[in-house]
């Protein structure tokens, strides 16, 4: 299920909720409005967990050669058990989303379709990185959809995670056999577009001072391993760059919260970072 990654998916949803304005002091009494937030967190846990379980199901034969330590080829879990688990997680995710709003449920269905298409076909095609990015972009919109007028106003923000995750996925293709420096340079340009947009939106919302430390943390987290991989694009170095890019999503989401909400809310999201990093020591991220 990639539990460390699931924590980053929860951060996506929390960032979307902050962008929607749901956390504004005039709109929300925390206890009265806690249920839809919890349902969205449950939804993204199910959707992300189910998606990566089916990723291992689709890759089971390939993993027997390239990654025999994975749960299915190593015999820790059977193929049938994995299919049941993945189906259950996706179903829970979709149902939890529909409890919030009909549009939220349809977004969850979109995430499910995108995840399964990527698992079956996308990862081996040129459009695969964009396909994976769509999963994250829709995940951000899942959070924003908690306030429907906000979804209509900020739907375009779903494009930003698409660009970022497409870049991460693009370089991840060299994780097993190594990659090339040009691929990593292209990813670096995409990264720069993303944090440039973050700075622009924080400035537009007059939250640049609050958001700057979070944006800086995000830049450091993604560029340090990327620079090492650019100088020496071996499989292990690329793997570290991909892992760094995924875990850094929490810093990215904390920056979005700081750009649209308060410092306190951003710090609450950032607390997920050490939790994800700790879990990543015990479980696979990529």
Coordinates of C-alpha atoms in Angstrom, one line a residue, residues 43-271:
X43 CA -11.3 8.6 0.7
X44 CA -7.7 9.5 -0.4
X45 CA -6.3 6.7 1.8
X46 CA -8.5 4.1 0.1
X47 CA -8.0 5.5 -3.4
X48 CA -4.2 5.8 -3.1
X49 CA -3.8 2.5 -1.3
X50 CA -6.0 0.7 -3.8
X51 CA -4.2 2.2 -6.7
X52 CA -0.7 1.1 -5.6
X53 CA -2.0 -2.4 -4.6
X54 CA -3.3 -2.8 -8.2
X55 CA 0.1 -1.5 -9.4
X56 CA 1.8 -4.4 -7.7
X57 CA -0.9 -6.8 -9.1
X58 CA -0.3 -5.6 -12.7
X59 CA 3.5 -5.7 -12.2
X60 CA 3.6 -9.1 -10.5
X61 CA 5.3 -11.0 -13.4
X62 CA 7.8 -8.2 -14.0
X63 CA 8.6 -7.9 -10.3
X64 CA 9.5 -11.6 -10.2
X65 CA 12.5 -10.6 -12.3
X66 CA 13.3 -7.0 -11.4
X67 CA 12.0 -6.8 -7.8
X68 CA 11.5 -10.3 -6.3
X69 CA 11.4 -8.8 -2.8
X70 CA 8.0 -7.2 -3.5
X71 CA 5.1 -8.8 -1.5
X72 CA 3.4 -10.7 -4.3
X73 CA 6.5 -12.3 -6.0
X74 CA 8.0 -13.0 -2.6
X75 CA 4.9 -14.9 -1.6
X76 CA 4.0 -12.7 1.4
X77 CA 0.6 -12.1 -0.1
X78 CA -1.2 -14.0 -2.9
X79 CA -2.5 -12.5 -6.1
X80 CA -6.1 -13.1 -5.1
X81 CA -5.6 -11.5 -1.7
X82 CA -4.0 -8.5 -3.3
X83 CA -6.9 -8.1 -5.7
X84 CA -9.5 -8.3 -2.9
X85 CA -7.5 -5.8 -0.8
X86 CA -7.1 -3.3 -3.7
X87 CA -10.8 -3.6 -4.6
X88 CA -11.9 -3.0 -1.0
X89 CA -9.7 0.0 -0.6
X90 CA -10.9 1.6 -3.9
X91 CA -14.5 0.9 -2.9
X92 CA -14.0 2.5 0.5
X93 CA -12.4 5.5 -1.1
X94 CA -15.2 6.1 -3.6
X95 CA -18.0 5.6 -1.0
X96 CA -16.3 8.0 1.5
X97 CA -16.0 10.6 -1.2
X98 CA -19.7 10.4 -2.1
X99 CA -20.6 11.0 1.5
X100 CA -19.1 14.5 1.1
X101 CA -20.8 15.5 -2.2
X102 CA -21.8 14.0 -5.5
X103 CA -19.1 15.9 -7.4
X104 CA -16.5 14.7 -4.8
X105 CA -17.6 11.1 -5.5
X106 CA -17.2 11.6 -9.2
X107 CA -13.7 13.0 -8.7
X108 CA -12.9 9.9 -6.7
X109 CA -14.2 7.7 -9.6
X110 CA -11.9 9.7 -11.9
X111 CA -8.9 9.0 -9.7
X112 CA -9.8 5.3 -9.6
X113 CA -10.0 5.2 -13.4
X114 CA -6.7 7.1 -13.9
X115 CA -4.9 4.9 -11.3
X116 CA -6.1 1.6 -12.9
X117 CA -5.3 2.9 -16.5
X118 CA -1.8 3.8 -15.3
X119 CA -1.3 0.5 -13.6
X120 CA -2.4 -1.5 -16.6
X121 CA -1.1 0.6 -19.6
X122 CA 0.2 4.0 -18.7
X123 CA 3.5 3.2 -17.0
X124 CA 4.8 1.7 -20.2
X125 CA 3.6 4.5 -22.5
X126 CA 4.8 8.0 -23.3
X127 CA 1.7 9.5 -21.8
X128 CA 2.2 7.6 -18.6
X129 CA 3.8 10.4 -16.5
X130 CA 0.8 12.7 -17.4
X131 CA -1.6 9.9 -16.5
X132 CA 0.1 9.5 -13.0
X133 CA 0.1 13.3 -12.6
X134 CA -3.7 13.3 -13.2
X135 CA -4.1 11.1 -10.2
X136 CA -2.5 13.7 -8.0
X137 CA -4.1 16.6 -9.6
X138 CA -7.5 15.1 -9.1
X139 CA -6.5 14.3 -5.5
X140 CA -5.9 18.0 -4.8
X141 CA -9.3 18.8 -6.4
X142 CA -10.8 16.1 -4.1
X143 CA -10.0 18.4 -1.2
X144 CA -11.0 21.6 -2.9
X145 CA -14.4 20.1 -3.7
X146 CA -15.4 20.3 -0.1
X147 CA -16.6 23.9 -1.1
X148 CA -18.2 23.7 -4.5
X149 CA -17.7 27.4 -5.5
X150 CA -14.0 27.0 -4.7
X151 CA -13.8 24.1 -7.0
X152 CA -15.3 26.2 -9.8
X153 CA -12.8 29.0 -9.0
X154 CA -9.6 26.9 -8.5
X155 CA -10.0 23.8 -10.7
X156 CA -7.0 24.9 -12.7
X157 CA -4.8 24.4 -9.7
X158 CA -5.1 20.6 -10.4
X159 CA -2.7 21.2 -13.3
X160 CA 0.2 22.0 -11.0
X161 CA 0.4 18.5 -9.4
X162 CA 0.0 17.1 -12.9
X163 CA 3.2 18.9 -14.0
X164 CA 5.1 18.0 -10.9
X165 CA 4.2 14.3 -10.6
X166 CA 4.6 13.9 -14.4
X167 CA 8.2 15.1 -13.9
X168 CA 8.8 12.7 -11.0
X169 CA 7.3 9.8 -12.9
X170 CA 9.4 10.7 -16.0
X171 CA 12.7 10.4 -14.1
X172 CA 11.5 7.3 -12.2
X173 CA 11.7 5.2 -15.4
X174 CA 15.4 5.1 -14.9
X175 CA 15.1 3.8 -11.4
X176 CA 16.0 0.2 -12.2
X177 CA 18.5 0.4 -15.0
X178 CA 19.7 4.0 -14.7
X179 CA 18.7 7.1 -16.7
X180 CA 20.3 10.1 -18.4
X181 CA 21.1 13.6 -17.4
X182 CA 18.9 15.2 -20.0
X183 CA 15.8 13.6 -18.6
X184 CA 16.7 14.9 -15.2
X185 CA 17.3 18.4 -16.5
X186 CA 13.8 18.4 -18.1
X187 CA 12.4 17.4 -14.7
X188 CA 14.3 20.2 -13.1
X189 CA 12.7 22.7 -15.4
X190 CA 9.2 21.3 -14.5
X191 CA 10.1 21.6 -10.8
X192 CA 11.1 25.2 -11.3
X193 CA 7.8 26.0 -13.0
X194 CA 6.0 24.5 -10.0
X195 CA 7.7 26.4 -7.2
X196 CA 7.7 29.5 -9.3
X197 CA 3.9 29.2 -9.4
X198 CA 3.8 28.7 -5.7
X199 CA 5.7 31.9 -5.1
X200 CA 3.4 33.8 -7.5
X201 CA 0.2 32.6 -5.8
X202 CA 1.6 33.2 -2.3
X203 CA 2.5 36.8 -3.4
X204 CA -1.0 37.2 -4.9
X205 CA -2.7 36.1 -1.7
X206 CA -0.3 38.4 0.3
X207 CA 1.0 35.3 2.2
X208 CA 4.5 35.2 0.7
X209 CA 6.2 35.8 4.1
X210 CA 4.3 33.0 5.7
X211 CA 4.7 30.6 2.7
X212 CA 8.4 31.3 1.9
X213 CA 9.9 28.9 4.5
X214 CA 7.7 26.1 3.3
X215 CA 8.5 26.8 -0.3
X216 CA 12.2 26.9 0.5
X217 CA 12.0 23.6 2.3
X218 CA 10.2 22.0 -0.7
X219 CA 12.9 23.4 -3.1
X220 CA 15.7 21.9 -1.0
X221 CA 14.1 18.6 -0.6
X222 CA 13.5 18.0 -4.3
X223 CA 16.7 19.6 -5.7
X224 CA 19.3 18.0 -3.4
X225 CA 18.8 14.4 -4.6
X226 CA 18.0 15.6 -8.1
X227 CA 21.4 17.3 -8.4
X228 CA 23.2 14.2 -7.3
X229 CA 21.2 12.1 -9.8
X230 CA 21.9 14.7 -12.5
X231 CA 25.7 14.3 -11.9
X232 CA 25.5 10.5 -11.7
X233 CA 22.2 9.1 -13.1
X234 CA 22.5 5.6 -11.7
X235 CA 19.5 3.6 -10.7
X236 CA 20.1 4.1 -6.9
X237 CA 20.6 7.9 -7.3
X238 CA 17.5 8.2 -9.4
X239 CA 15.6 6.1 -6.9
X240 CA 16.6 8.6 -4.2
X241 CA 15.5 11.5 -6.3
X242 CA 12.1 9.9 -6.9
X243 CA 11.7 9.1 -3.2
X244 CA 12.7 12.7 -2.3
X245 CA 10.2 14.1 -4.9
X246 CA 7.3 12.0 -3.4
X247 CA 8.0 12.7 0.3
X248 CA 8.5 16.4 -0.6
X249 CA 4.9 16.6 -1.6
X250 CA 4.1 17.2 2.1
X251 CA 6.3 20.3 2.1
X252 CA 4.7 21.4 -1.1
X253 CA 1.2 20.9 0.4
X254 CA 2.2 22.8 3.5
X255 CA 3.3 25.6 1.3
X256 CA -0.1 25.7 -0.4
X257 CA -1.8 25.8 3.0
X258 CA 0.4 28.7 4.1
X259 CA -0.3 30.5 0.8
X260 CA -4.1 30.2 1.2
X261 CA -4.7 29.8 5.0
X262 CA -2.7 30.3 8.2
X263 CA 0.7 29.5 9.5
X264 CA -0.9 27.2 12.2
X265 CA -2.7 25.1 9.6
X266 CA 0.5 24.9 7.5
X267 CA 2.4 23.6 10.5
X268 CA -0.2 21.0 11.2
X269 CA 0.2 19.7 7.6
X270 CA 4.0 19.8 7.9
X271 CA 3.8 17.5 11.0

